[in-house]
GROMACS .gro file of C-alpha atoms in nm:
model
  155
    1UNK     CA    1  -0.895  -2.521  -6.307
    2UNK     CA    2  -0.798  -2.206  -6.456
    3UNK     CA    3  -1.067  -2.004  -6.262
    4UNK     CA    4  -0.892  -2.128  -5.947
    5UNK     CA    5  -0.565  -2.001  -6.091
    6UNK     CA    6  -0.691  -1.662  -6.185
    7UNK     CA    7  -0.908  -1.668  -5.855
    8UNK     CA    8  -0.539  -1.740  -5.643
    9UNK     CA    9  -0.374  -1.471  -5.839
   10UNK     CA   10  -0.590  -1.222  -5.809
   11UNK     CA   11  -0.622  -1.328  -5.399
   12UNK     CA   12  -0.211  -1.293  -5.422
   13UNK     CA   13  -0.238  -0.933  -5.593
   14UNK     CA   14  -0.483  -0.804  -5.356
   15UNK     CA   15  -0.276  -0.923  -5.079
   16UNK     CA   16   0.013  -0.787  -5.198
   17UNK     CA   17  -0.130  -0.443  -5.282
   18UNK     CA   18  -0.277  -0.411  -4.972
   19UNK     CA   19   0.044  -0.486  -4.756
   20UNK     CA   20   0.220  -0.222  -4.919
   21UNK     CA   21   0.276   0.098  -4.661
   22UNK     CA   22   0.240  -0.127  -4.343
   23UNK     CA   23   0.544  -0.118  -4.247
   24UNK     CA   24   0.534   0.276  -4.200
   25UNK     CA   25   0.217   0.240  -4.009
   26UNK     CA   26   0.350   0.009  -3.754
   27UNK     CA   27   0.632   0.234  -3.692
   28UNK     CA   28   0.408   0.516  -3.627
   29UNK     CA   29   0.209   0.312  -3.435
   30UNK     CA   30   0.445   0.168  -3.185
   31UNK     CA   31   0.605   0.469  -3.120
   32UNK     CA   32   0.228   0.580  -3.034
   33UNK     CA   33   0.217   0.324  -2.843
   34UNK     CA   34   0.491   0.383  -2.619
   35UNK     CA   35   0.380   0.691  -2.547
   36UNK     CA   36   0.032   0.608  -2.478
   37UNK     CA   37   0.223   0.290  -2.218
   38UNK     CA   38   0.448   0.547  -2.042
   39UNK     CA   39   0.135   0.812  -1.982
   40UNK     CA   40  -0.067   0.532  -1.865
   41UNK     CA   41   0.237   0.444  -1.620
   42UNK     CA   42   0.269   0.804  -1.458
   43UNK     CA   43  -0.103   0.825  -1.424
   44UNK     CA   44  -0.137   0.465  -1.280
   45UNK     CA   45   0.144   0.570  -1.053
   46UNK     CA   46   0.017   0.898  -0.939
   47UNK     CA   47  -0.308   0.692  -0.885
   48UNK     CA   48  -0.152   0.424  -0.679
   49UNK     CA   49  -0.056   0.659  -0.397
   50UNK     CA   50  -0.401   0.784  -0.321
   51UNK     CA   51  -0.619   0.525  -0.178
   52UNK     CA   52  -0.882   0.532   0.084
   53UNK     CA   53  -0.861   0.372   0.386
   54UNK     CA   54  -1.139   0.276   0.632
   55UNK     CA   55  -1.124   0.285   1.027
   56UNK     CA   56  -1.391   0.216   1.288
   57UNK     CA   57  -1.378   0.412   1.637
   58UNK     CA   58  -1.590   0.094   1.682
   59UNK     CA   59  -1.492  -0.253   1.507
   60UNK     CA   60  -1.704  -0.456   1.776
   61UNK     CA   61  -2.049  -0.375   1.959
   62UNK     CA   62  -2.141  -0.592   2.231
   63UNK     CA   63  -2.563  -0.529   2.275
   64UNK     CA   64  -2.532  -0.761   2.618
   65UNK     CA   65  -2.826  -0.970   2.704
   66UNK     CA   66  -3.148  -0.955   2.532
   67UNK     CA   67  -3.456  -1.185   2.531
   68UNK     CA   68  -3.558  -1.413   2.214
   69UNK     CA   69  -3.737  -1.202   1.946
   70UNK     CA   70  -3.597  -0.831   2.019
   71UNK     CA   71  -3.442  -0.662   1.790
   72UNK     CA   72  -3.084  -0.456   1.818
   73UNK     CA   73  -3.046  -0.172   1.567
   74UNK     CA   74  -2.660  -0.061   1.595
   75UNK     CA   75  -2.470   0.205   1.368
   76UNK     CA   76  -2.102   0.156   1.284
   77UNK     CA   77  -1.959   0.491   1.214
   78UNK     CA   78  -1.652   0.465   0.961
   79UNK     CA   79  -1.356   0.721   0.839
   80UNK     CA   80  -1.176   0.733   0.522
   81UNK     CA   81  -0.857   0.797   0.654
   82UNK     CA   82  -0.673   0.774   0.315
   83UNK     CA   83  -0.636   1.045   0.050
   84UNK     CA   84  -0.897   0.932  -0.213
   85UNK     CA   85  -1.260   0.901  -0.260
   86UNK     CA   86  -1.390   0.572  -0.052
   87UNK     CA   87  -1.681   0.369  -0.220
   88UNK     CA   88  -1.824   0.097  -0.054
   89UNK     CA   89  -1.974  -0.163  -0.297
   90UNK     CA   90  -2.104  -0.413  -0.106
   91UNK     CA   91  -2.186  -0.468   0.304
   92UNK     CA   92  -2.287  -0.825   0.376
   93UNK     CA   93  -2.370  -1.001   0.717
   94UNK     CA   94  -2.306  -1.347   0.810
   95UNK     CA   95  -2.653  -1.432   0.906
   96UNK     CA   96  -3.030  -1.370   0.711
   97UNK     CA   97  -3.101  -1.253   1.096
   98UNK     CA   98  -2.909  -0.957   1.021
   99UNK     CA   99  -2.956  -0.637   0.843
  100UNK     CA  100  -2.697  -0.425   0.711
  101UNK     CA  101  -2.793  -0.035   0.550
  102UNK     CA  102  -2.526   0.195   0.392
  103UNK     CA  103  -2.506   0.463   0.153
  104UNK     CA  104  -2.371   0.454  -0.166
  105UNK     CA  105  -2.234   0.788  -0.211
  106UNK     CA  106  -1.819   0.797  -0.209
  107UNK     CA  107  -1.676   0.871   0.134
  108UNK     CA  108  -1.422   1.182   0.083
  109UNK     CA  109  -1.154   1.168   0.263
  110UNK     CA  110  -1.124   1.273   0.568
  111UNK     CA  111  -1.553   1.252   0.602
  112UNK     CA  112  -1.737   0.972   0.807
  113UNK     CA  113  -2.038   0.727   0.642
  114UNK     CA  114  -2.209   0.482   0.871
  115UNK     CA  115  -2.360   0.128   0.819
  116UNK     CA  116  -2.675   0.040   1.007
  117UNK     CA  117  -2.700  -0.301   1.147
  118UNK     CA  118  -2.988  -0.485   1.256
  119UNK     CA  119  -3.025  -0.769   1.440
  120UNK     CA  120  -3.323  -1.012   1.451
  121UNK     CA  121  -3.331  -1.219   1.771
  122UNK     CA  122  -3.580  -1.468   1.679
  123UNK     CA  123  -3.455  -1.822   1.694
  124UNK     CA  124  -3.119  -1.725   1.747
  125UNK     CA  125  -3.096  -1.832   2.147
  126UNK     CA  126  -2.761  -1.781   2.314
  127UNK     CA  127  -2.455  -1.695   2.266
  128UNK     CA  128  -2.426  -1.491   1.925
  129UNK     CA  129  -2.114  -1.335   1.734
  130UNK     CA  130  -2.275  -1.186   1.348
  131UNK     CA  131  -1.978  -1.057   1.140
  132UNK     CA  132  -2.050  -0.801   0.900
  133UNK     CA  133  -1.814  -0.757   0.604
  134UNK     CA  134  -1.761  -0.429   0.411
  135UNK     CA  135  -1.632  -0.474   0.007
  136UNK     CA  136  -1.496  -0.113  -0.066
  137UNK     CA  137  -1.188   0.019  -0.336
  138UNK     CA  138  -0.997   0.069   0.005
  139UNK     CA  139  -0.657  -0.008   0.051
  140UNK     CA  140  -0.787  -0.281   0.350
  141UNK     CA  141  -1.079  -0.373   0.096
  142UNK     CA  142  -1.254  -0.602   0.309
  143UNK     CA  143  -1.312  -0.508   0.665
  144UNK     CA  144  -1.510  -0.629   0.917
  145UNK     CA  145  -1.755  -0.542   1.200
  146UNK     CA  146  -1.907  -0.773   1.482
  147UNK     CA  147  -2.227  -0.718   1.653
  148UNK     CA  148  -2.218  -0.948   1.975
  149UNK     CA  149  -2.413  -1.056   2.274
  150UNK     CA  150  -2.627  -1.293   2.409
  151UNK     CA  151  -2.996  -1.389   2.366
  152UNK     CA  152  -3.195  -1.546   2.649
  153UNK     CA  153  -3.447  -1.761   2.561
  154UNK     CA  154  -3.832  -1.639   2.603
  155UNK     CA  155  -4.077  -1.785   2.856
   0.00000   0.00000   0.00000
């Protein structure tokens, strides 16, 4: 029993010892703090007004009529209109039957990139709409692109 006592009291001192001064800290931090918060706020806000934007002379390419198991290769040529870097991150079609290619490298603004779609006919008879979605850090984020046409069946 008394090595629980002596064990508490010397937890107590400790804990006492070591609280000492805190309070000094914490006021240097949090004055820190706020400085750190309202830096963070003019950059954040100086940030927020450039953005890149994407635009497409092209948003839709219509290939016509083609017979089952050709193959349409179309580029989409794109523009970052806004006043920041663009980076696209991800460019995903609707369908397996459909290829999308891009580059990586950021987009300066005012400079054009282009996505390479192609399109795989086989098995896909008739009437056929394939969206293709662009993920970027663009204000409009995610944008999309349709490659469109019909394919007649082979005999």
């Amino acid at each position: 029993m008394k090595k629980m006592n002596y064990s508490l009291l010397l937890a107590f001192g400790i804990w006492t010892l070591s609280s000492c001064g805190t309070s000094n800290k914490s006021e240097n931090t949090s004055s820190d703090s706020v400085n750190a918060t309202a830096d963070t706020s003019v950059n954040t806000e100086a940030a927020a007004g450039a953005i890149g934007t994407i635009e497409f002379a092209e948003p839709a390419f219509d290939f016509g009529q083609i017979k089952e198991g050709a193959e349409v290769t179309h580029t989409f040529t794109l523009k970052n209109t806004g006043n920041a870097p663009l980076i696209i991150s991800e460019v995903r079609a609707s369908c397996g039957c459909t290829q999308p290619e891009f580059s990586k490298s950021p987009v300066l603004p005012g400079k054009t990139s282009d996505i390479k779609v192609t399109f795989k006919s086989e098995g896909q008879v008739g009437k056929q709409q394939k969206i293709i979605t662009i993920h970027s850090n663009a204000s409009n984020g995610l944008t999309t692109v349709q490659l469109k046409g019909e394919v007649l069946a082979a005999k």
